[in-house]
Amino acid sequence: MHGFFNGKSGGKMDADKGRLMPNSGTFFSVIVPSLNSNEHIGECLASVLANDSSIGFEVIVVDNGSTDGTVETAKSMGVAVIENNPGKRKTIAAQRNMGAALGTGRIYVFIDSDIVVPKDCLKKAKEFFDAGFSGALGFTYSVPGSAGWVAWAWGTRRYLKLNTIKNVSHLFGANIFINRDVFYEAGGFDESLVTNEDKDLTMRIRKAGHRVVSVPEDGLLHLGYEKDLVDFIRKEFWRQGSSLSAAKKHGLSFKSLKHPMLCAWHIFCAVLIFAACSFGANSIALILFAIWLLPSVLVTLTKVDFDIAPASFAPLYFFLTFLRWNVAGAALISQLVSGKRGDR
């Protein structure tokens, strides 16, 4: 890496481990990976910097070769910036690990560059860690009121059964708070994974005996929401790009294979329905169609909070869940055909 790192922590380097040592005055190291993120990164950083500075936090942006002014925006806001060598892009997992190596906080905070946090976000998180929390913690988030129906149905977490603090099997990387020692005990992010690196790490943290917790928070906003169905399909296809690699890492257990198997099942059902219709077996096709829809029906019934969700929410959530399974199935086939198990 080269470029510019203007951290003010004055942390000392642990030469044996290749990372800065903790600084008693820094509670949080907020690490923001970026790649051509200028559309939203200014709002993201401003929201983090609006938190109470007395808590003790530093902000580190790890850029991946942006050409849209992302680096300039980050530097202008006075945060630490790491620039990677041009033409040598890294996985987002590698970006996060680089930021962690230069962080001096007791707690690592991994935030996507299109997330806006409330001004009491760090204060709320600190209360958990001050009380002895050990593991990974993530706040739920929603989308702006101006978002379209796709983002509203897929990104409005308050209508799902996430309105209580609960232990979960894994978290995704929009925002993850992890104890420094827990992060390194688990081995950090797997830099070979193009996607699913956040799910993989938090699953390893849970396997190591630490907690993985989801905390309700309406104030977190995801600005990089899916703008329409095409955007939804494109993003989901990319997100599923390392599903087999991630499953293989966890021993190809039923738990790790459950999602890939359900994705494959959806594609298999689609093929069977097409074959049944081709041979005029309409009654069989109808039964298969019902089976095809069943997983999405069950997910909708178990996840949607029908007591508070508007009447239109559940049908839209069901449709997008069904679409996601099939897109993920297509991504799975792509991995198998490529022969690279998602390590593209």
mmCIF file of N, CA and C in Angstrom, residues 95-175:
data_model
loop_
_atom_site.group_PDB
_atom_site.id
_atom_site.type_symbol
_atom_site.label_atom_id
_atom_site.label_comp_id
_atom_site.label_asym_id
_atom_site.label_seq_id
_atom_site.Cartn_x
_atom_site.Cartn_y
_atom_site.Cartn_z
ATOM 1 N N GLN A 95 -9.331 -5.424 2.608
ATOM 2 C CA GLN A 95 -9.420 -4.014 3.001
ATOM 3 C C GLN A 95 -9.709 -3.891 4.493
ATOM 4 N N ARG A 96 -10.660 -4.668 4.962
ATOM 5 C CA ARG A 96 -11.025 -4.595 6.376
ATOM 6 C C ARG A 96 -9.872 -5.040 7.273
ATOM 7 N N ASN A 97 -9.169 -6.087 6.862
ATOM 8 C CA ASN A 97 -8.017 -6.539 7.649
ATOM 9 C C ASN A 97 -6.915 -5.486 7.685
ATOM 10 N N MET A 98 -6.714 -4.791 6.572
ATOM 11 C CA MET A 98 -5.705 -3.723 6.536
ATOM 12 C C MET A 98 -6.064 -2.613 7.515
ATOM 13 N N GLY A 99 -7.334 -2.247 7.528
ATOM 14 C CA GLY A 99 -7.771 -1.217 8.465
ATOM 15 C C GLY A 99 -7.602 -1.655 9.903
ATOM 16 N N ALA A 100 -7.921 -2.926 10.168
ATOM 17 C CA ALA A 100 -7.784 -3.452 11.529
ATOM 18 C C ALA A 100 -6.325 -3.429 11.984
ATOM 19 N N ALA A 101 -5.404 -3.746 11.077
ATOM 20 C CA ALA A 101 -3.983 -3.787 11.431
ATOM 21 C C ALA A 101 -3.461 -2.415 11.849
ATOM 22 N N LEU A 102 -4.100 -1.360 11.350
ATOM 23 C CA LEU A 102 -3.671 -0.004 11.689
ATOM 24 C C LEU A 102 -4.584 0.659 12.716
ATOM 25 N N GLY A 103 -5.570 -0.082 13.193
ATOM 26 C CA GLY A 103 -6.463 0.440 14.216
ATOM 27 C C GLY A 103 -5.894 0.228 15.602
ATOM 28 N N THR A 104 -6.152 1.167 16.502
ATOM 29 C CA THR A 104 -5.620 1.065 17.866
ATOM 30 C C THR A 104 -6.727 0.951 18.914
ATOM 31 N N GLY A 105 -7.963 0.771 18.465
ATOM 32 C CA GLY A 105 -9.079 0.705 19.395
ATOM 33 C C GLY A 105 -9.260 -0.660 20.027
ATOM 34 N N ARG A 106 -9.981 -0.681 21.131
ATOM 35 C CA ARG A 106 -10.330 -1.952 21.788
ATOM 36 C C ARG A 106 -11.384 -2.702 20.999
ATOM 37 N N ILE A 107 -12.207 -1.934 20.277
ATOM 38 C CA ILE A 107 -13.303 -2.506 19.507
ATOM 39 C C ILE A 107 -13.157 -2.077 18.052
ATOM 40 N N TYR A 108 -13.239 -3.044 17.147
ATOM 41 C CA TYR A 108 -13.249 -2.729 15.723
ATOM 42 C C TYR A 108 -14.691 -2.542 15.270
ATOM 43 N N VAL A 109 -14.917 -1.492 14.489
ATOM 44 C CA VAL A 109 -16.246 -1.214 13.940
ATOM 45 C C VAL A 109 -16.118 -1.207 12.425
ATOM 46 N N PHE A 110 -16.676 -2.211 11.776
ATOM 47 C CA PHE A 110 -16.617 -2.302 10.322
ATOM 48 C C PHE A 110 -17.932 -1.779 9.751
ATOM 49 N N ILE A 111 -17.850 -0.663 9.027
ATOM 50 C CA ILE A 111 -19.042 -0.013 8.491
ATOM 51 C C ILE A 111 -18.892 0.159 6.987
ATOM 52 N N ASP A 112 -19.930 -0.173 6.241
ATOM 53 C CA ASP A 112 -19.913 0.056 4.798
ATOM 54 C C ASP A 112 -19.993 1.546 4.506
ATOM 55 N N SER A 113 -19.456 1.940 3.367
ATOM 56 C CA SER A 113 -19.361 3.365 3.030
ATOM 57 C C SER A 113 -20.694 3.986 2.641
ATOM 58 N N ASP A 114 -21.748 3.174 2.540
ATOM 59 C CA ASP A 114 -23.075 3.719 2.219
ATOM 60 C C ASP A 114 -24.030 3.639 3.408
ATOM 61 N N ILE A 115 -23.466 3.514 4.605
ATOM 62 C CA ILE A 115 -24.265 3.459 5.835
ATOM 63 C C ILE A 115 -24.156 4.787 6.582
ATOM 64 N N VAL A 116 -25.286 5.283 7.051
ATOM 65 C CA VAL A 116 -25.329 6.481 7.893
ATOM 66 C C VAL A 116 -25.764 6.053 9.289
ATOM 67 N N VAL A 117 -24.989 6.440 10.299
ATOM 68 C CA VAL A 117 -25.290 6.027 11.670
ATOM 69 C C VAL A 117 -25.835 7.208 12.463
ATOM 70 N N PRO A 118 -26.672 6.959 13.467
ATOM 71 C CA PRO A 118 -27.143 8.051 14.332
ATOM 72 C C PRO A 118 -26.022 8.545 15.235
ATOM 73 N N LYS A 119 -26.188 9.744 15.771
ATOM 74 C CA LYS A 119 -25.108 10.356 16.552
ATOM 75 C C LYS A 119 -24.892 9.707 17.912
ATOM 76 N N ASP A 120 -25.785 8.805 18.303
ATOM 77 C CA ASP A 120 -25.576 8.079 19.562
ATOM 78 C C ASP A 120 -25.225 6.612 19.321
ATOM 79 N N CYS A 121 -24.879 6.276 18.092
ATOM 80 C CA CYS A 121 -24.599 4.881 17.737
ATOM 81 C C CYS A 121 -23.438 4.313 18.547
ATOM 82 N N LEU A 122 -22.323 5.026 18.584
ATOM 83 C CA LEU A 122 -21.156 4.526 19.314
ATOM 84 C C LEU A 122 -21.422 4.467 20.817
ATOM 85 N N LYS A 123 -22.193 5.412 21.314
ATOM 86 C CA LYS A 123 -22.547 5.414 22.739
ATOM 87 C C LYS A 123 -23.349 4.157 23.088
ATOM 88 N N LYS A 124 -24.321 3.825 22.234
ATOM 89 C CA LYS A 124 -25.136 2.631 22.480
ATOM 90 C C LYS A 124 -24.284 1.368 22.423
ATOM 91 N N ALA A 125 -23.392 1.308 21.430
ATOM 92 C CA ALA A 125 -22.539 0.130 21.308
ATOM 93 C C ALA A 125 -21.598 0.011 22.504
ATOM 94 N N LYS A 126 -21.071 1.137 22.957
ATOM 95 C CA LYS A 126 -20.126 1.124 24.082
ATOM 96 C C LYS A 126 -20.769 0.554 25.338
ATOM 97 N N GLU A 127 -22.060 0.804 25.515
ATOM 98 C CA GLU A 127 -22.752 0.285 26.690
ATOM 99 C C GLU A 127 -22.704 -1.240 26.731
ATOM 100 N N PHE A 128 -22.808 -1.877 25.573
ATOM 101 C CA PHE A 128 -22.729 -3.341 25.515
ATOM 102 C C PHE A 128 -21.341 -3.815 25.926
ATOM 103 N N PHE A 129 -20.315 -3.204 25.348
ATOM 104 C CA PHE A 129 -18.947 -3.654 25.622
ATOM 105 C C PHE A 129 -18.503 -3.296 27.033
ATOM 106 N N ASP A 130 -18.968 -2.168 27.556
ATOM 107 C CA ASP A 130 -18.663 -1.820 28.945
ATOM 108 C C ASP A 130 -19.272 -2.832 29.909
ATOM 109 N N ALA A 131 -20.381 -3.444 29.481
ATOM 110 C CA ALA A 131 -21.049 -4.437 30.322
ATOM 111 C C ALA A 131 -20.432 -5.827 30.174
ATOM 112 N N GLY A 132 -19.357 -5.925 29.388
ATOM 113 C CA GLY A 132 -18.651 -7.194 29.269
ATOM 114 C C GLY A 132 -18.968 -8.005 28.036
ATOM 115 N N PHE A 133 -19.660 -7.405 27.069
ATOM 116 C CA PHE A 133 -19.992 -8.152 25.853
ATOM 117 C C PHE A 133 -18.722 -8.603 25.137
ATOM 118 N N SER A 134 -18.728 -9.851 24.676
ATOM 119 C CA SER A 134 -17.595 -10.404 23.937
ATOM 120 C C SER A 134 -18.124 -11.135 22.713
ATOM 121 N N GLY A 135 -17.762 -10.644 21.538
ATOM 122 C CA GLY A 135 -18.240 -11.271 20.313
ATOM 123 C C GLY A 135 -18.432 -10.254 19.214
ATOM 124 N N ALA A 136 -19.487 -10.443 18.425
ATOM 125 C CA ALA A 136 -19.802 -9.548 17.309
ATOM 126 C C ALA A 136 -21.222 -9.027 17.478
ATOM 127 N N LEU A 137 -21.375 -7.749 17.235
ATOM 128 C CA LEU A 137 -22.665 -7.079 17.428
ATOM 129 C C LEU A 137 -22.978 -6.255 16.183
ATOM 130 N N GLY A 138 -24.221 -6.310 15.735
ATOM 131 C CA GLY A 138 -24.622 -5.501 14.593
ATOM 132 C C GLY A 138 -25.981 -4.878 14.828
ATOM 133 N N PHE A 139 -26.133 -3.614 14.430
ATOM 134 C CA PHE A 139 -27.421 -2.938 14.532
ATOM 135 C C PHE A 139 -28.237 -3.181 13.263
ATOM 136 N N THR A 140 -29.540 -3.340 13.434
ATOM 137 C CA THR A 140 -30.406 -3.418 12.263
ATOM 138 C C THR A 140 -30.458 -2.045 11.602
ATOM 139 N N TYR A 141 -30.892 -2.008 10.374
ATOM 140 C CA TYR A 141 -30.933 -0.739 9.647
ATOM 141 C C TYR A 141 -32.152 -0.704 8.741
ATOM 142 N N SER A 142 -32.428 0.460 8.201
ATOM 143 C CA SER A 142 -33.552 0.624 7.286
ATOM 144 C C SER A 142 -33.085 1.459 6.102
ATOM 145 N N VAL A 143 -34.025 1.862 5.263
ATOM 146 C CA VAL A 143 -33.698 2.670 4.084
ATOM 147 C C VAL A 143 -34.423 4.004 4.188
ATOM 148 N N PRO A 144 -33.961 5.020 3.465
ATOM 149 C CA PRO A 144 -34.642 6.319 3.514
ATOM 150 C C PRO A 144 -36.086 6.214 3.034
ATOM 151 N N GLY A 145 -36.910 7.126 3.492
ATOM 152 C CA GLY A 145 -38.315 7.128 3.099
ATOM 153 C C GLY A 145 -38.527 7.343 1.617
ATOM 154 N N SER A 146 -37.535 7.900 0.939
ATOM 155 C CA SER A 146 -37.649 8.162 -0.495
ATOM 156 C C SER A 146 -37.342 6.939 -1.352
ATOM 157 N N ALA A 147 -36.916 5.839 -0.731
ATOM 158 C CA ALA A 147 -36.554 4.639 -1.489
ATOM 159 C C ALA A 147 -37.777 4.038 -2.169
ATOM 160 N N GLY A 148 -37.558 3.342 -3.279
ATOM 161 C CA GLY A 148 -38.640 2.695 -4.014
ATOM 162 C C GLY A 148 -39.136 1.442 -3.321
ATOM 163 N N TRP A 149 -40.097 0.764 -3.964
ATOM 164 C CA TRP A 149 -40.747 -0.375 -3.320
ATOM 165 C C TRP A 149 -39.799 -1.548 -3.102
ATOM 166 N N VAL A 150 -38.837 -1.753 -3.989
ATOM 167 C CA VAL A 150 -37.906 -2.871 -3.822
ATOM 168 C C VAL A 150 -37.085 -2.683 -2.549
ATOM 169 N N ALA A 151 -36.496 -1.507 -2.405
ATOM 170 C CA ALA A 151 -35.691 -1.228 -1.209
ATOM 171 C C ALA A 151 -36.554 -1.205 0.041
ATOM 172 N N TRP A 152 -37.764 -0.672 -0.073
ATOM 173 C CA TRP A 152 -38.661 -0.606 1.087
ATOM 174 C C TRP A 152 -38.988 -2.008 1.588
ATOM 175 N N ALA A 153 -39.320 -2.914 0.674
ATOM 176 C CA ALA A 153 -39.715 -4.267 1.071
ATOM 177 C C ALA A 153 -38.524 -5.100 1.526
ATOM 178 N N TRP A 154 -37.354 -4.846 0.962
ATOM 179 C CA TRP A 154 -36.188 -5.666 1.289
ATOM 180 C C TRP A 154 -35.331 -5.064 2.390
ATOM 181 N N GLY A 155 -35.360 -3.756 2.539
ATOM 182 C CA GLY A 155 -34.439 -3.108 3.455
ATOM 183 C C GLY A 155 -35.048 -2.511 4.705
ATOM 184 N N THR A 156 -36.369 -2.650 4.886
ATOM 185 C CA THR A 156 -37.006 -2.098 6.081
ATOM 186 C C THR A 156 -37.040 -3.168 7.161
ATOM 187 N N ARG A 157 -36.009 -3.226 7.962
ATOM 188 C CA ARG A 157 -35.855 -4.302 8.944
ATOM 189 C C ARG A 157 -36.846 -4.208 10.101
ATOM 190 N N ARG A 158 -37.406 -3.027 10.324
ATOM 191 C CA ARG A 158 -38.283 -2.897 11.496
ATOM 192 C C ARG A 158 -39.582 -3.677 11.326
ATOM 193 N N TYR A 159 -39.918 -4.080 10.100
ATOM 194 C CA TYR A 159 -41.118 -4.877 9.879
ATOM 195 C C TYR A 159 -40.847 -6.379 9.989
ATOM 196 N N LEU A 160 -39.593 -6.723 10.234
ATOM 197 C CA LEU A 160 -39.247 -8.117 10.473
ATOM 198 C C LEU A 160 -39.142 -8.349 11.977
ATOM 199 N N LYS A 161 -39.052 -9.600 12.366
ATOM 200 C CA LYS A 161 -38.995 -9.931 13.794
ATOM 201 C C LYS A 161 -37.581 -9.710 14.330
ATOM 202 N N LEU A 162 -37.153 -8.456 14.224
ATOM 203 C CA LEU A 162 -35.821 -8.066 14.686
ATOM 204 C C LEU A 162 -35.911 -6.915 15.675
ATOM 205 N N ASN A 163 -37.079 -6.779 16.313
ATOM 206 C CA ASN A 163 -37.296 -5.638 17.200
ATOM 207 C C ASN A 163 -36.878 -5.906 18.638
ATOM 208 N N THR A 164 -36.143 -6.991 18.846
ATOM 209 C CA THR A 164 -35.578 -7.274 20.163
ATOM 210 C C THR A 164 -34.114 -7.675 19.982
ATOM 211 N N ILE A 165 -33.337 -7.507 21.032
ATOM 212 C CA ILE A 165 -31.945 -7.958 20.991
ATOM 213 C C ILE A 165 -31.948 -9.481 20.963
ATOM 214 N N LYS A 166 -31.290 -10.054 19.966
ATOM 215 C CA LYS A 166 -31.331 -11.508 19.870
ATOM 216 C C LYS A 166 -30.010 -12.075 19.358
ATOM 217 N N ASN A 167 -29.723 -13.287 19.808
ATOM 218 C CA ASN A 167 -28.567 -14.016 19.300
ATOM 219 C C ASN A 167 -28.891 -14.540 17.906
ATOM 220 N N VAL A 168 -27.953 -14.389 16.985
ATOM 221 C CA VAL A 168 -28.156 -14.837 15.606
ATOM 222 C C VAL A 168 -26.973 -15.703 15.189
ATOM 223 N N SER A 169 -27.141 -16.419 14.081
ATOM 224 C CA SER A 169 -26.070 -17.311 13.619
ATOM 225 C C SER A 169 -24.937 -16.554 12.950
ATOM 226 N N HIS A 170 -25.253 -15.388 12.364
ATOM 227 C CA HIS A 170 -24.227 -14.608 11.670
ATOM 228 C C HIS A 170 -24.729 -13.189 11.447
ATOM 229 N N LEU A 171 -23.819 -12.318 11.037
ATOM 230 C CA LEU A 171 -24.145 -10.933 10.704
ATOM 231 C C LEU A 171 -23.585 -10.610 9.330
ATOM 232 N N PHE A 172 -24.135 -9.549 8.727
ATOM 233 C CA PHE A 172 -23.605 -9.063 7.465
ATOM 234 C C PHE A 172 -22.888 -7.736 7.694
ATOM 235 N N GLY A 173 -22.041 -7.341 6.726
ATOM 236 C CA GLY A 173 -21.038 -6.318 6.973
ATOM 237 C C GLY A 173 -21.453 -4.875 6.942
ATOM 238 N N ALA A 174 -22.732 -4.569 6.840
ATOM 239 C CA ALA A 174 -23.135 -3.158 6.840
ATOM 240 C C ALA A 174 -22.619 -2.449 8.079
ATOM 241 N N ASN A 175 -22.670 -3.117 9.218
ATOM 242 C CA ASN A 175 -22.064 -2.617 10.459
ATOM 243 C C ASN A 175 -21.852 -3.782 11.415
#
